[in-house]
Amino acid sequence: SQTIHQWPATLVQPVGSPLSLECTVEGTSNPNLYWYRQAAGRGLQLLFYSVGIGQISSEVPQNLSASRPQDRQFILSSKKLLLSDSGFYLCAWSPPWGQENTGELFFGEGSRLTVL
Amino acid sequence: DAKTTQPNSMESNEEEPVHLPCNHSTISGTDYIHWYRQLPSQGPEYVIHGLTSNVNNRMASLAIAEDRKSSTLILHRATLRDAAVYYCTKRGNNAGNMLTFGGGTRLMVKP
């Protein structure tokens, strides 16, 4: 069966510090991968998605970046965090386009980032 | 544009049916309608999806308007564990299979 893990689960970082959140998927190959952010009490905002290794599409311009160095690994990074980067970050995967699937997204447990 | 519109919150009594509405007036002919729900401090979980016909599964039913510009998620008998934020989304017809989420409806279930 497929599983998705992301870490760290929580972190507190000072303004201006770097960020690295990691997400890995197991039990599937060539998944579509996604990073979402959820501010306190708000809905989910799509940040990045990837349909393959090295292929990243950005939905929102900001000081965050994403990378996909391996098929089932998705990393969210920042060189200098802002206060507004605080939130709940969620990684998700879906089967690749073309395969029989419902388009369902499977979400990780989330990473709660507080920038002070 | 992938926006959907839902009421911010709804209340229900335990053991009663709940109808959660969603407007998606800009939906295209090939977009699927998806519903997810999110418990506090957890990632969203899939509930149900559909294209044109009404759908039923073990969690809920989905009623889709004939013009597809709106849909209703139906929980037949609300339980306290159904208290969550419910998101109505559209699945874009693209290689990214992206889902764009709106603000969702916070469902409160009273015992």
Short mmCIF file of C-alpha atoms in Angstrom, two decimals:
data_model
loop_
_atom_site.label_atom_id
_atom_site.label_comp_id
_atom_site.label_asym_id
_atom_site.label_seq_id
_atom_site.Cartn_x
_atom_site.Cartn_y
_atom_site.Cartn_z
CA SER A 1 0.00 0.00 0.00
CA GLN A 2 1.02 3.57 -0.54
CA THR A 3 2.16 5.82 2.27
CA ILE A 4 3.24 9.43 2.50
CA HIS A 5 5.41 10.93 5.18
CA GLN A 6 6.53 14.46 5.80
CA TRP A 7 8.81 15.95 8.42
CA PRO A 8 9.44 17.65 10.66
CA ALA A 9 5.96 17.66 12.20
CA THR A 10 6.51 20.99 13.94
CA LEU A 11 9.22 23.61 13.91
CA VAL A 12 9.80 27.10 15.18
CA GLN A 13 12.18 29.25 13.17
CA PRO A 14 13.38 32.85 13.46
CA VAL A 15 12.72 35.35 10.70
CA GLY A 16 15.46 35.23 8.09
CA SER A 17 16.46 31.63 8.77
CA PRO A 18 16.34 28.90 6.10
CA LEU A 19 13.68 26.23 5.79
CA SER A 20 13.62 22.68 4.53
CA LEU A 21 10.55 20.46 4.69
CA GLU A 22 10.75 16.99 3.25
CA CYS A 23 8.11 14.65 1.92
CA THR A 24 8.46 11.08 0.68
CA VAL A 25 5.98 8.69 -0.86
CA GLU A 26 6.27 4.92 -0.78
CA GLY A 27 4.48 2.16 -2.64
CA THR A 28 3.95 3.96 -5.94
CA SER A 29 6.00 5.26 -8.82
CA ASN A 30 5.94 8.50 -10.80
CA PRO A 31 3.34 10.15 -8.57
CA ASN A 32 2.20 13.73 -8.94
CA LEU A 33 3.40 15.61 -5.88
CA TYR A 34 2.04 18.77 -4.28
CA TRP A 35 2.82 21.28 -1.56
CA TYR A 36 -0.09 23.16 0.03
CA ARG A 37 -0.06 25.77 2.77
CA GLN A 38 -2.84 26.52 5.21
CA ALA A 39 -2.75 29.71 7.27
CA ALA A 40 -4.51 29.61 10.64
CA GLY A 41 -8.26 29.28 10.16
CA ARG A 42 -7.99 29.47 6.38
CA GLY A 43 -8.34 27.14 3.40
CA LEU A 44 -5.57 25.36 1.53
CA GLN A 45 -3.39 27.24 -0.91
CA LEU A 46 -1.57 25.27 -3.60
CA LEU A 47 2.10 26.30 -3.65
CA PHE A 48 3.85 23.88 -5.98
CA TYR A 49 3.19 20.72 -7.91
CA SER A 50 5.39 18.29 -9.79
CA VAL A 51 4.60 15.68 -12.42
CA GLY A 52 8.13 14.24 -12.54
CA ILE A 53 11.73 14.46 -11.37
CA GLY A 54 13.06 17.97 -11.73
CA GLN A 55 9.70 19.30 -12.98
CA ILE A 56 8.27 21.94 -10.68
CA SER A 57 5.35 24.27 -11.30
CA SER A 58 4.77 27.21 -9.02
CA GLU A 59 1.28 28.47 -8.37
CA VAL A 60 2.08 31.41 -6.14
CA PRO A 61 5.13 33.73 -6.39
CA GLN A 62 6.87 33.97 -3.04
CA ASN A 63 10.15 33.36 -1.27
CA LEU A 64 9.60 29.58 -1.20
CA SER A 65 10.95 27.03 -3.65
CA ALA A 66 10.43 23.34 -4.26
CA SER A 67 12.60 20.58 -5.63
CA ARG A 68 12.10 16.97 -6.63
CA PRO A 69 15.52 15.30 -6.61
CA GLN A 70 14.08 11.78 -6.71
CA ASP A 71 10.87 10.27 -8.03
CA ARG A 72 9.18 10.01 -4.65
CA GLN A 73 10.84 12.87 -2.78
CA PHE A 74 9.54 16.43 -2.67
CA ILE A 75 11.27 19.21 -0.76
CA LEU A 76 10.01 22.66 0.18
CA SER A 77 12.68 25.24 0.93
CA SER A 78 13.29 28.84 1.73
CA LYS A 79 16.53 30.79 2.03
CA LYS A 80 15.05 33.43 4.35
CA LEU A 81 11.77 32.95 6.17
CA LEU A 82 9.24 35.72 6.63
CA LEU A 83 6.66 36.06 9.39
CA SER A 84 3.97 35.47 6.78
CA ASP A 85 5.43 32.02 6.03
CA SER A 86 3.94 30.66 9.25
CA GLY A 87 1.32 28.03 8.65
CA PHE A 88 0.46 24.39 8.25
CA TYR A 89 2.26 22.85 5.26
CA LEU A 90 0.82 19.79 3.64
CA CYS A 91 2.40 17.47 1.12
CA ALA A 92 0.14 15.35 -1.06
CA TRP A 93 0.40 12.86 -3.91
CA SER A 94 -1.86 11.52 -6.62
CA PRO A 95 -1.46 8.82 -9.27
CA PRO A 96 0.07 10.15 -12.49
CA TRP A 97 -2.09 11.49 -15.26
CA GLY A 98 -3.23 8.84 -17.66
CA GLN A 99 -3.48 6.04 -15.14
CA GLU A 100 -6.93 4.98 -14.08
CA ASN A 101 -7.54 6.99 -10.95
CA THR A 102 -10.11 9.16 -9.30
CA GLY A 103 -7.84 12.19 -9.16
CA GLU A 104 -7.89 11.69 -5.43
CA LEU A 105 -5.19 13.41 -3.42
CA PHE A 106 -3.56 11.64 -0.50
CA PHE A 107 -2.24 14.03 2.12
CA GLY A 108 0.59 13.72 4.59
CA GLU A 109 0.34 14.49 8.27
CA GLY A 110 1.41 18.10 7.83
CA SER A 111 4.23 20.28 9.16
CA ARG A 112 3.35 23.19 11.40
CA LEU A 113 5.78 26.09 10.95
CA THR A 114 5.92 29.06 13.29
CA VAL A 115 8.15 31.93 12.28
CA LEU A 116 9.05 34.30 15.11
CA ASP B 1 -10.66 29.88 -12.66
CA ALA B 2 -11.06 27.09 -10.14
CA LYS B 3 -13.08 28.86 -7.43
CA THR B 4 -15.89 27.23 -5.53
CA THR B 5 -18.23 28.90 -3.04
CA GLN B 6 -19.42 27.35 0.20
CA PRO B 7 -21.04 28.67 3.38
CA ASN B 8 -18.49 29.37 6.10
CA SER B 9 -20.20 27.22 8.70
CA MET B 10 -23.19 24.98 9.35
CA GLU B 11 -24.66 23.28 12.39
CA SER B 12 -26.37 19.96 12.66
CA ASN B 13 -27.79 17.74 15.35
CA GLU B 14 -26.37 14.30 15.86
CA GLU B 15 -28.16 11.52 13.98
CA GLU B 16 -29.79 13.99 11.57
CA PRO B 17 -28.98 14.37 7.87
CA VAL B 18 -26.73 17.20 6.73
CA HIS B 19 -26.73 18.86 3.33
CA LEU B 20 -23.58 20.82 2.54
CA PRO B 21 -23.95 23.02 -0.57
CA CYS B 22 -21.31 24.17 -3.02
CA ASN B 23 -21.46 26.48 -6.02
CA HIS B 24 -19.00 25.96 -8.87
CA SER B 25 -20.50 28.08 -11.62
CA THR B 26 -17.27 28.23 -13.66
CA ILE B 27 -16.89 24.48 -13.91
CA SER B 28 -15.91 23.12 -17.31
CA GLY B 29 -17.38 20.06 -18.94
CA THR B 30 -14.47 17.79 -18.04
CA ASP B 31 -13.89 18.91 -14.45
CA TYR B 32 -14.68 16.44 -11.70
CA ILE B 33 -16.21 17.67 -8.45
CA HIS B 34 -14.37 16.46 -5.38
CA TRP B 35 -15.16 16.73 -1.69
CA TYR B 36 -12.62 16.45 1.11
CA ARG B 37 -12.86 16.94 4.83
CA GLN B 38 -10.27 18.03 7.34
CA LEU B 39 -10.15 17.33 11.04
CA PRO B 40 -8.14 19.70 13.28
CA SER B 41 -4.37 19.46 12.82
CA GLN B 42 -4.69 16.77 10.17
CA GLY B 43 -4.40 16.67 6.41
CA PRO B 44 -7.62 16.57 4.38
CA GLU B 45 -9.11 13.20 3.53
CA TYR B 46 -11.04 12.28 0.43
CA VAL B 47 -14.80 11.94 0.84
CA ILE B 48 -16.37 11.55 -2.59
CA HIS B 49 -16.21 12.76 -6.18
CA GLY B 50 -18.43 12.85 -9.26
CA LEU B 51 -18.80 14.19 -12.77
CA THR B 52 -22.47 14.31 -13.75
CA SER B 53 -24.41 11.58 -11.99
CA ASN B 54 -25.19 11.41 -8.30
CA VAL B 55 -22.76 9.23 -6.36
CA ASN B 56 -22.96 7.21 -3.16
CA ASN B 57 -20.24 5.65 -1.04
CA ARG B 58 -19.87 4.48 2.53
CA MET B 59 -19.10 7.99 3.76
CA ALA B 60 -21.61 10.18 1.97
CA SER B 61 -23.71 10.92 -1.10
CA LEU B 62 -23.05 13.56 -3.73
CA ALA B 63 -25.91 15.21 -5.57
CA ILE B 64 -24.85 17.15 -8.67
CA ALA B 65 -27.14 19.70 -10.29
CA GLU B 66 -28.16 19.05 -13.86
CA ASP B 67 -26.23 22.11 -15.08
CA ARG B 68 -23.27 21.05 -12.88
CA LYS B 69 -22.94 24.54 -11.47
CA SER B 70 -23.63 23.34 -7.95
CA SER B 71 -23.49 20.20 -5.87
CA THR B 72 -24.52 19.03 -2.41
CA LEU B 73 -22.69 16.68 -0.11
CA ILE B 74 -25.12 14.66 1.96
CA LEU B 75 -24.23 13.03 5.25
CA HIS B 76 -27.20 10.79 5.97
CA ARG B 77 -26.77 10.61 9.74
CA ALA B 78 -24.32 13.07 11.26
CA THR B 79 -22.14 11.87 14.09
CA LEU B 80 -19.85 13.83 16.37
CA ARG B 81 -16.91 12.45 14.39
CA ASP B 82 -18.25 14.17 11.28
CA ALA B 83 -17.44 17.58 12.76
CA ALA B 84 -14.80 18.93 10.39
CA VAL B 85 -14.15 21.46 7.64
CA TYR B 86 -15.60 20.21 4.36
CA TYR B 87 -14.01 21.36 1.12
CA CYS B 88 -15.64 21.29 -2.27
CA THR B 89 -13.08 21.38 -5.09
CA LYS B 90 -12.72 20.90 -8.81
CA ARG B 91 -10.15 18.62 -10.38
CA GLY B 92 -8.49 20.42 -13.22
CA ASN B 93 -8.24 18.61 -16.53
CA ASN B 94 -4.48 18.82 -16.75
CA ALA B 95 -1.42 16.69 -16.21
CA GLY B 96 -1.02 18.04 -12.70
CA ASN B 97 -4.38 16.71 -11.53
CA MET B 98 -4.49 19.73 -9.29
CA LEU B 99 -7.17 20.47 -6.78
CA THR B 100 -7.75 24.06 -5.74
CA PHE B 101 -9.41 24.44 -2.36
CA GLY B 102 -11.63 27.29 -1.19
CA GLY B 103 -12.39 28.20 2.40
CA GLY B 104 -14.63 25.22 3.07
CA THR B 105 -17.58 24.80 5.41
CA ARG B 106 -17.00 24.19 9.09
CA LEU B 107 -19.59 21.64 10.19
CA MET B 108 -20.48 21.60 13.85
CA VAL B 109 -22.45 18.62 15.17
CA LYS B 110 -24.41 19.00 18.37
CA PRO B 111 -25.15 15.99 20.57
#
